[in-house]
Coordinates of N, CA, C and O in Angstrom, one line a residue:
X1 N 25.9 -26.7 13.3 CA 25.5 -25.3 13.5 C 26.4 -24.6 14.4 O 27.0 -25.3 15.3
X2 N 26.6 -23.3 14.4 CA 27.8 -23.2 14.8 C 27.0 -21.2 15.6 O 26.5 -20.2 15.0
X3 N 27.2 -21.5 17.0 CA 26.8 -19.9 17.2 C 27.7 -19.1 18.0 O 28.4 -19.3 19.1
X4 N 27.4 -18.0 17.1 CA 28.5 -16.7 17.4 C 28.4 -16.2 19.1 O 27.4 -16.4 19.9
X5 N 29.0 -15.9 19.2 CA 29.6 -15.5 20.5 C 29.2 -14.2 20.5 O 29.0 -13.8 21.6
X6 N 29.2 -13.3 19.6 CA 29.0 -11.9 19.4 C 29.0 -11.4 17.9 O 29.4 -12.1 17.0
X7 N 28.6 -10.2 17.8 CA 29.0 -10.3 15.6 C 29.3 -8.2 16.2 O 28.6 -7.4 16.8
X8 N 30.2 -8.1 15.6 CA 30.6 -6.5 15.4 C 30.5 -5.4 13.9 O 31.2 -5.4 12.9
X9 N 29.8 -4.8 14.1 CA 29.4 -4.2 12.4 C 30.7 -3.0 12.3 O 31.0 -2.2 13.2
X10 N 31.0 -3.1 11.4 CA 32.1 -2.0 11.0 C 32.0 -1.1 9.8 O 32.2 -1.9 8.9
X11 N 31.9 -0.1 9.4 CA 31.4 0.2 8.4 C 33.1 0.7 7.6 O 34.2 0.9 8.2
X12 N 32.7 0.8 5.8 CA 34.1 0.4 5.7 C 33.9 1.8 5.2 O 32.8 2.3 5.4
X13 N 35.1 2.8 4.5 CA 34.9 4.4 5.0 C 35.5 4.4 3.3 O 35.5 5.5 2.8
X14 N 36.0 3.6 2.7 CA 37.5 4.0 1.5 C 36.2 3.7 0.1 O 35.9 2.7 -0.4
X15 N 35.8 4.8 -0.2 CA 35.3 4.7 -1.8 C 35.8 3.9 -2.9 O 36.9 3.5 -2.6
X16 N 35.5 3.5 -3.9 CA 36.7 3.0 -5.1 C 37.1 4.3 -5.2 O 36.5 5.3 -4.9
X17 N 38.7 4.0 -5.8 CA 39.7 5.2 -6.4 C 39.1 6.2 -7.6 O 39.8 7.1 -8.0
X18 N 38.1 5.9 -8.1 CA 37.6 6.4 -9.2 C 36.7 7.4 -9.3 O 36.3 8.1 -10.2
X19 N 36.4 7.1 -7.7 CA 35.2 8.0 -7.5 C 34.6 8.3 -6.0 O 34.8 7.4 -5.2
X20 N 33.9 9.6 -5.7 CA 33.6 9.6 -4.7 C 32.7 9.2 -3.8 O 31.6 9.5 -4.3
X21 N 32.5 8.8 -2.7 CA 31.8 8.0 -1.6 C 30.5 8.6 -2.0 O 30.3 9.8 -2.2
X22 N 29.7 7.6 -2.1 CA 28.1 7.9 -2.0 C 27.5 7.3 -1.3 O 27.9 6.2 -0.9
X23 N 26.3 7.9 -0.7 CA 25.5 6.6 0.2 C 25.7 5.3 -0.4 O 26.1 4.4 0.3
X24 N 25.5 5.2 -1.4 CA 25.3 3.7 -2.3 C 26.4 3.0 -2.2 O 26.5 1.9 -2.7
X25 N 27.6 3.6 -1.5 CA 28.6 3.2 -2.2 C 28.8 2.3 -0.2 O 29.8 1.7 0.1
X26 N 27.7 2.6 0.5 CA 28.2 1.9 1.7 C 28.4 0.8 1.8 O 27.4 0.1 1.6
X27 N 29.4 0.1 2.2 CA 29.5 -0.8 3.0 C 29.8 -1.5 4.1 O 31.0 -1.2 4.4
X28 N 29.2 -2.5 5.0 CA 29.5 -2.6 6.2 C 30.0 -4.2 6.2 O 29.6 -5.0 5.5
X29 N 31.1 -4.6 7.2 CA 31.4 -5.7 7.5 C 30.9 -6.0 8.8 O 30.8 -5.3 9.8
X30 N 30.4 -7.5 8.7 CA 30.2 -8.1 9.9 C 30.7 -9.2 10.8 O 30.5 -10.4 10.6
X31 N 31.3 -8.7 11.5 CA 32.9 -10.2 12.3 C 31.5 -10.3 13.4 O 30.7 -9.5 13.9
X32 N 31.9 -11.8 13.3 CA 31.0 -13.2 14.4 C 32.4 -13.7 14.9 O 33.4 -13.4 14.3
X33 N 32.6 -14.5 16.0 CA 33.1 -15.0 16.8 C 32.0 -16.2 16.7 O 31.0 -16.1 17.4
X34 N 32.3 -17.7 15.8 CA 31.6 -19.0 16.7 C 32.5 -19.8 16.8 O 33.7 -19.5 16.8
X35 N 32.0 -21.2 16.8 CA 32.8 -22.4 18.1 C 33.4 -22.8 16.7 O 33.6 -24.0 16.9
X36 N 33.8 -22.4 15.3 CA 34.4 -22.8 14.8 C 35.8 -21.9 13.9 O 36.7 -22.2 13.1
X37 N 35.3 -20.8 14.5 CA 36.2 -19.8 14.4 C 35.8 -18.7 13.9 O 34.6 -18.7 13.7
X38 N 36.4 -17.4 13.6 CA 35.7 -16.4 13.1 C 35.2 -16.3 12.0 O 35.5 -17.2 11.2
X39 N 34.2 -15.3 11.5 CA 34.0 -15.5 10.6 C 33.3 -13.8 10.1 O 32.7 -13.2 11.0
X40 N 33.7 -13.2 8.6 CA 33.5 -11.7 8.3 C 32.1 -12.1 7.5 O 31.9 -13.2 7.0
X41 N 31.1 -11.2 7.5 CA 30.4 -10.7 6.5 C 30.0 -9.7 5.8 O 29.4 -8.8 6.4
X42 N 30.1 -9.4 4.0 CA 30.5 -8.3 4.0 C 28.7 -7.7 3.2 O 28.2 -8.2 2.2
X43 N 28.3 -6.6 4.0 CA 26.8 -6.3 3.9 C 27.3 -4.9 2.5 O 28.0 -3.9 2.7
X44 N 26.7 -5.3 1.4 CA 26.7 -4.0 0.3 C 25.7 -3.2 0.3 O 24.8 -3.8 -0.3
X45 N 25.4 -2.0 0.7 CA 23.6 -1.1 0.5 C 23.8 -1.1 -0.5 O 24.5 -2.1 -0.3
X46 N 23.8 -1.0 -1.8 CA 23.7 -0.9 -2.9 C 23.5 -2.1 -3.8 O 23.7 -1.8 -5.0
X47 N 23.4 -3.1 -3.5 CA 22.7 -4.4 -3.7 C 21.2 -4.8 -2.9 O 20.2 -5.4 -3.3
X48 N 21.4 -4.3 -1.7 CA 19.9 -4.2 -0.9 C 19.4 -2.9 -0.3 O 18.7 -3.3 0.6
X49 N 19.5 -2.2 -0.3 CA 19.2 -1.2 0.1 C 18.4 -1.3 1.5 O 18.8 -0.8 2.5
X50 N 17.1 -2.1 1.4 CA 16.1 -1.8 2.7 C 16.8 -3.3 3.4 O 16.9 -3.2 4.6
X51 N 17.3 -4.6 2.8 CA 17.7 -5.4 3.4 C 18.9 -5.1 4.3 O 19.0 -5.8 5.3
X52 N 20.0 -4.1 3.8 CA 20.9 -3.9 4.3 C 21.0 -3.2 5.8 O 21.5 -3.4 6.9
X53 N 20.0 -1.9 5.2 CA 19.6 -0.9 6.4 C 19.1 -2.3 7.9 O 19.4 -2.3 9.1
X54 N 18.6 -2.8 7.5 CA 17.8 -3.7 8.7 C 18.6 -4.9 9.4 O 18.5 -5.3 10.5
X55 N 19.7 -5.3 8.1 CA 20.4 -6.2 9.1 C 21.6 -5.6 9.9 O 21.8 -5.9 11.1
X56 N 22.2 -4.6 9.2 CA 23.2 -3.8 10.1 C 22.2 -3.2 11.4 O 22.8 -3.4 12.4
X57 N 21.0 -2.6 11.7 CA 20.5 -2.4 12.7 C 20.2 -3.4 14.0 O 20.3 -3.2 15.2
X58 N 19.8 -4.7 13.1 CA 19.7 -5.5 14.2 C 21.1 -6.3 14.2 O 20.9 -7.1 15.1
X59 N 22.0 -6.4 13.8 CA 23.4 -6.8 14.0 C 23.9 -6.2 15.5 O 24.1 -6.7 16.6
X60 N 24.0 -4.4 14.7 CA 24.5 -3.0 15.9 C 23.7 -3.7 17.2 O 24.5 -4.0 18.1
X61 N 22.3 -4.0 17.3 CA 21.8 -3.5 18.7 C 21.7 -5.2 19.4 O 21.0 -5.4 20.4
X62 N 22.6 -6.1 18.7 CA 23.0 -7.6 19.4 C 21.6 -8.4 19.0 O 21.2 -9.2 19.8
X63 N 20.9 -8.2 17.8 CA 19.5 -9.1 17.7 C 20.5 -10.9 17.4 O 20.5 -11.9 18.2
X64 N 21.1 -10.8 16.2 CA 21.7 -12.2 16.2 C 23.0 -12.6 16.9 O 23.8 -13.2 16.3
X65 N 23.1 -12.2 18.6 CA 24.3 -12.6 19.1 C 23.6 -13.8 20.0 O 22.6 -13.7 20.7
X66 N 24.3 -14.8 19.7 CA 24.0 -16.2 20.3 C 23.1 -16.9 19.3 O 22.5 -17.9 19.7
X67 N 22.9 -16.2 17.5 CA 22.3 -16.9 17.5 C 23.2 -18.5 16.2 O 24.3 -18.8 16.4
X68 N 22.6 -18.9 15.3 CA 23.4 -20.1 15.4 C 23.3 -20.0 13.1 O 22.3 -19.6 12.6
X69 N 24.2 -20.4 12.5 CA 24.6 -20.4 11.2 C 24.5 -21.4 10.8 O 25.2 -22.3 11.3
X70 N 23.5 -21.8 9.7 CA 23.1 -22.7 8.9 C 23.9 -23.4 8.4 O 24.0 -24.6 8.5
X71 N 24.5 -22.3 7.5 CA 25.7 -22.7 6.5 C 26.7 -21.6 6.2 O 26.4 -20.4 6.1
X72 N 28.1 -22.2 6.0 CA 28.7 -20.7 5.5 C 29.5 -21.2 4.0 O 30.2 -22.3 4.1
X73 N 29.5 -20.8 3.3 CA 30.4 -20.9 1.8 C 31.4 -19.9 1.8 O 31.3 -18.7 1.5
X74 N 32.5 -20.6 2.1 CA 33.4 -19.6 2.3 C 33.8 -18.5 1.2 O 34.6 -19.0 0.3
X75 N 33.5 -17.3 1.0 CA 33.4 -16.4 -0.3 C 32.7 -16.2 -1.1 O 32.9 -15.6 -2.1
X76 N 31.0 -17.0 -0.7 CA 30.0 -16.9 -1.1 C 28.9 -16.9 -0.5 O 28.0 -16.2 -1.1
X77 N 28.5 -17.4 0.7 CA 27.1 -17.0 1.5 C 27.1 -17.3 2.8 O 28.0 -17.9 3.3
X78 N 26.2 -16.9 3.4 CA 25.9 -17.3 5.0 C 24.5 -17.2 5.0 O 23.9 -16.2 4.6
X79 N 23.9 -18.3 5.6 CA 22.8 -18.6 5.5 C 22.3 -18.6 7.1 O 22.9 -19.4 7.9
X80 N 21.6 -17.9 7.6 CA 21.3 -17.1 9.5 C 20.2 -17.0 9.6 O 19.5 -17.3 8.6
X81 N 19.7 -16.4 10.7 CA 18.4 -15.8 11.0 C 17.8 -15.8 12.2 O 17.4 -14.7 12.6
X82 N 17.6 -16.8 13.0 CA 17.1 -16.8 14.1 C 17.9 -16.4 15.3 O 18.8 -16.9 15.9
X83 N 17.0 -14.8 15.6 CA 17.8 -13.9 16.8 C 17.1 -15.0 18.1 O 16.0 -15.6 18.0
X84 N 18.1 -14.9 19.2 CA 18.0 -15.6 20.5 C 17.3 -14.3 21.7 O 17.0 -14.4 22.9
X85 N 17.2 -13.3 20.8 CA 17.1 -12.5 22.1 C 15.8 -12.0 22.8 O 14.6 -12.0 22.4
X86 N 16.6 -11.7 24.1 CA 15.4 -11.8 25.1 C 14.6 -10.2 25.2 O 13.7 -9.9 26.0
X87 N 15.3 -9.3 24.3 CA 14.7 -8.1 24.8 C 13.3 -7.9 23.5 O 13.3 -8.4 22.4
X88 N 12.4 -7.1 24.0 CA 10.9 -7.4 23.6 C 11.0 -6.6 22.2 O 10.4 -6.9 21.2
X89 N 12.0 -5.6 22.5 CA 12.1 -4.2 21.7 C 13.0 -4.7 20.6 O 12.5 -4.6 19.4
X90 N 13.9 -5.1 20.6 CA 14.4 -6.3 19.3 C 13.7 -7.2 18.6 O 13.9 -7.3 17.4
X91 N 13.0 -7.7 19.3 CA 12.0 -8.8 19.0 C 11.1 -8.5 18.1 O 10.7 -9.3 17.3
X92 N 10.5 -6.8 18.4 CA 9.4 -6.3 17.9 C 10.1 -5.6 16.7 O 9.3 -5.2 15.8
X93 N 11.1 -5.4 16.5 CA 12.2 -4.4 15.8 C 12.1 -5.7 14.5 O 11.9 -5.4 13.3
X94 N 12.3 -7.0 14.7 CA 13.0 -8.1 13.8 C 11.5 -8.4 13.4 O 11.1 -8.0 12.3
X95 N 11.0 -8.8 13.9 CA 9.2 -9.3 13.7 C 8.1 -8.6 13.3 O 7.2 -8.9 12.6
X96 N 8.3 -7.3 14.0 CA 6.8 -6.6 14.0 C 6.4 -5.9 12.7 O 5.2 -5.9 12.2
X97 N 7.5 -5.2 12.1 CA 7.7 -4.2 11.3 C 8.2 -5.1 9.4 O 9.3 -5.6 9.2
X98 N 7.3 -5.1 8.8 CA 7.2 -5.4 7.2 C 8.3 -4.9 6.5 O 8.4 -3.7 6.1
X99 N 9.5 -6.0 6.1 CA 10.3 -5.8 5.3 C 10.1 -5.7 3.7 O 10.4 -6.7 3.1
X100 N 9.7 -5.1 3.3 CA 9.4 -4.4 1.9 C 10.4 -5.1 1.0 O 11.4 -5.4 1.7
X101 N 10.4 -5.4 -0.3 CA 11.1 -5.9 -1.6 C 11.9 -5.0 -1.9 O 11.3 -4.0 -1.9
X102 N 13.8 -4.9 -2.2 CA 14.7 -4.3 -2.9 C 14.2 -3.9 -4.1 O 13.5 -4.7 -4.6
X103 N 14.4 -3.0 -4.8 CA 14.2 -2.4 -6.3 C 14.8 -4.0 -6.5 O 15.2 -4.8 -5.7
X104 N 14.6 -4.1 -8.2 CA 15.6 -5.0 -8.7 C 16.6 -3.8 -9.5 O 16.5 -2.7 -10.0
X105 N 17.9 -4.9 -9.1 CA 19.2 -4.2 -9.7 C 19.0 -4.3 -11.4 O 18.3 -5.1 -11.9
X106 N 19.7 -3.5 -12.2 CA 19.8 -3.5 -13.8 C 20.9 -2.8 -13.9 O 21.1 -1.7 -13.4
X107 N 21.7 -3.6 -14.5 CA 21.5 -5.1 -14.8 C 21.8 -6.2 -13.6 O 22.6 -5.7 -12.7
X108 N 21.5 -6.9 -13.4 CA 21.2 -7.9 -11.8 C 22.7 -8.2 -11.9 O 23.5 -8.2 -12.8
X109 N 23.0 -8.5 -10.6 CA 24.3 -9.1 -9.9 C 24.2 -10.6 -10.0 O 23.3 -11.3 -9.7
X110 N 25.8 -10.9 -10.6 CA 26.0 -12.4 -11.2 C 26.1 -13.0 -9.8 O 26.7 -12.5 -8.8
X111 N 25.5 -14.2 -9.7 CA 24.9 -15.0 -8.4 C 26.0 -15.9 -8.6 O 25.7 -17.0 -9.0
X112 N 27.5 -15.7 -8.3 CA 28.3 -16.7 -8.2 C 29.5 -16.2 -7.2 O 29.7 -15.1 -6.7
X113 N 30.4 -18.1 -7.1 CA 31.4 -17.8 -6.3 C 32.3 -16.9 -6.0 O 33.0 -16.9 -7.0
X114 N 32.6 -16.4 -5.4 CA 34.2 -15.8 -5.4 C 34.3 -14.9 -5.2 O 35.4 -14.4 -5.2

Protein backbone atom coordinates (compact mmCIF):
# COMPACT_ATOMS: atom_id res chain seq x y z
CA UNK A 1 0.00 0.00 0.00
CA UNK A 2 1.56 2.88 -0.95
CA UNK A 3 0.53 6.63 0.72
CA UNK A 4 0.59 9.89 -0.94
CA UNK A 5 2.34 12.51 0.52
CA UNK A 6 -0.16 15.01 -0.83
CA UNK A 7 -2.59 14.73 -4.12
CA UNK A 8 -3.06 18.34 -6.17
CA UNK A 9 -6.38 18.76 -8.29
CA UNK A 10 -5.90 20.59 -11.58
CA UNK A 11 -8.67 21.22 -13.65
CA UNK A 12 -7.94 20.77 -17.36
CA UNK A 13 -9.29 24.07 -19.40
CA UNK A 14 -8.78 22.69 -23.46
CA UNK A 15 -12.38 21.43 -24.86
CA UNK A 16 -12.09 18.70 -27.81
CA UNK A 17 -11.31 20.76 -31.09
CA UNK A 18 -14.72 20.10 -32.26
CA UNK A 19 -16.44 21.74 -29.95
CA UNK A 20 -17.13 24.03 -27.22
CA UNK A 21 -16.32 23.70 -23.45
CA UNK A 22 -19.29 22.60 -21.43
CA UNK A 23 -19.79 21.88 -17.89
CA UNK A 24 -19.89 18.26 -18.96
CA UNK A 25 -17.07 18.55 -20.73
CA UNK A 26 -15.02 19.08 -17.27
CA UNK A 27 -12.18 17.50 -16.42
CA UNK A 28 -9.95 17.34 -13.52
CA UNK A 29 -6.50 15.64 -12.92
CA UNK A 30 -5.28 14.34 -9.78
CA UNK A 31 -1.23 14.18 -9.06
CA UNK A 32 -0.43 12.12 -5.61
CA UNK A 33 3.10 12.01 -4.50
CA UNK A 34 3.56 8.20 -2.71
CA UNK A 35 6.64 6.10 -1.56
CA UNK A 36 6.47 4.61 -4.96
CA UNK A 37 6.40 7.49 -7.03
CA UNK A 38 3.96 9.67 -8.57
CA UNK A 39 1.02 9.04 -9.70
CA UNK A 40 -2.01 11.24 -12.01
CA UNK A 41 -5.68 10.68 -11.80
CA UNK A 42 -7.81 11.68 -14.38
CA UNK A 43 -11.53 12.57 -12.70
CA UNK A 44 -14.27 12.94 -15.92
CA UNK A 45 -17.82 14.89 -14.71
CA UNK A 46 -19.47 13.61 -17.36
CA UNK A 47 -19.05 9.99 -16.54
CA UNK A 48 -20.07 10.87 -12.80
CA UNK A 49 -21.38 13.80 -12.35
CA UNK A 50 -22.27 13.74 -8.36
CA UNK A 51 -19.26 11.27 -7.89
CA UNK A 52 -16.91 13.68 -9.47
CA UNK A 53 -18.21 16.92 -7.85
CA UNK A 54 -17.37 15.04 -4.31
CA UNK A 55 -14.04 13.61 -4.97
CA UNK A 56 -12.49 16.77 -6.48
CA UNK A 57 -13.94 18.59 -3.19
CA UNK A 58 -12.48 16.36 -0.85
CA UNK A 59 -9.14 15.88 -2.88
CA UNK A 60 -9.04 20.34 -3.05
CA UNK A 61 -9.59 20.50 0.88
CA UNK A 62 -6.65 17.52 1.70
CA UNK A 63 -9.48 14.75 2.80
CA UNK A 64 -7.12 11.84 1.17
CA UNK A 65 -3.62 13.30 1.93
CA UNK A 66 -1.74 10.64 3.83
CA UNK A 67 -4.08 8.41 2.97
CA UNK A 68 -2.87 4.98 1.41
CA UNK A 69 -3.82 3.09 -2.41
CA UNK A 70 -5.09 -0.22 -2.68
CA UNK A 71 -4.27 -0.77 -6.08
CA UNK A 72 -3.24 1.15 -9.12
CA UNK A 73 -3.57 -0.30 -12.93
CA UNK A 74 -1.52 1.65 -14.68
CA UNK A 75 -4.20 3.31 -17.41
CA UNK A 76 -6.91 1.79 -15.88
CA UNK A 77 -7.94 2.22 -12.13
CA UNK A 78 -7.04 3.26 -8.70
CA UNK A 79 -8.63 1.71 -6.14
CA UNK A 80 -8.50 4.50 -2.52
CA UNK A 81 -10.65 5.67 0.05
CA UNK A 82 -9.71 5.92 3.42
CA UNK A 83 -9.17 9.83 4.38
CA UNK A 84 -6.56 9.97 7.45
CA UNK A 85 -7.83 13.20 8.49
CA UNK A 86 -8.05 14.82 11.60
CA UNK A 87 -10.29 17.80 10.89
CA UNK A 88 -14.02 17.02 12.05
CA UNK A 89 -15.38 19.22 9.19
CA UNK A 90 -13.88 16.79 6.49
CA UNK A 91 -14.79 14.07 8.26
CA UNK A 92 -18.36 15.15 8.35
CA UNK A 93 -17.99 16.44 4.62
CA UNK A 94 -16.79 12.57 3.56
CA UNK A 95 -19.29 10.66 6.01
CA UNK A 96 -22.13 12.68 7.09
CA UNK A 97 -23.70 13.70 3.89
CA UNK A 98 -25.55 10.78 1.36
CA UNK A 99 -23.82 10.22 -1.88
CA UNK A 100 -26.76 9.71 -4.24
CA UNK A 101 -26.47 7.22 -7.63
CA UNK A 102 -24.99 8.83 -11.10
CA UNK A 103 -27.77 8.85 -13.87
CA UNK A 104 -26.72 5.76 -15.91
CA UNK A 105 -24.73 6.83 -19.06
CA UNK A 106 -26.49 5.75 -22.71
CA UNK A 107 -24.99 4.26 -24.04
CA UNK A 108 -22.58 3.03 -20.98
CA UNK A 109 -18.82 3.50 -21.09
CA UNK A 110 -16.69 0.43 -22.29
CA UNK A 111 -15.12 -0.85 -18.89
CA UNK A 112 -11.63 -1.54 -20.27
CA UNK A 113 -7.91 -0.99 -20.39
CA UNK A 114 -6.19 1.71 -21.91
Amino acid sequence: MDAPAAASVADQDSPPADKTKTDEDEVSIVKCDTSSGPIAMKLVKSWSPLGYQRATELFRRGYYDNSHFYRVVPDFLVQFGIGYTQSDSLWRLAHEEQLLDDPQLVPPIPFEEG
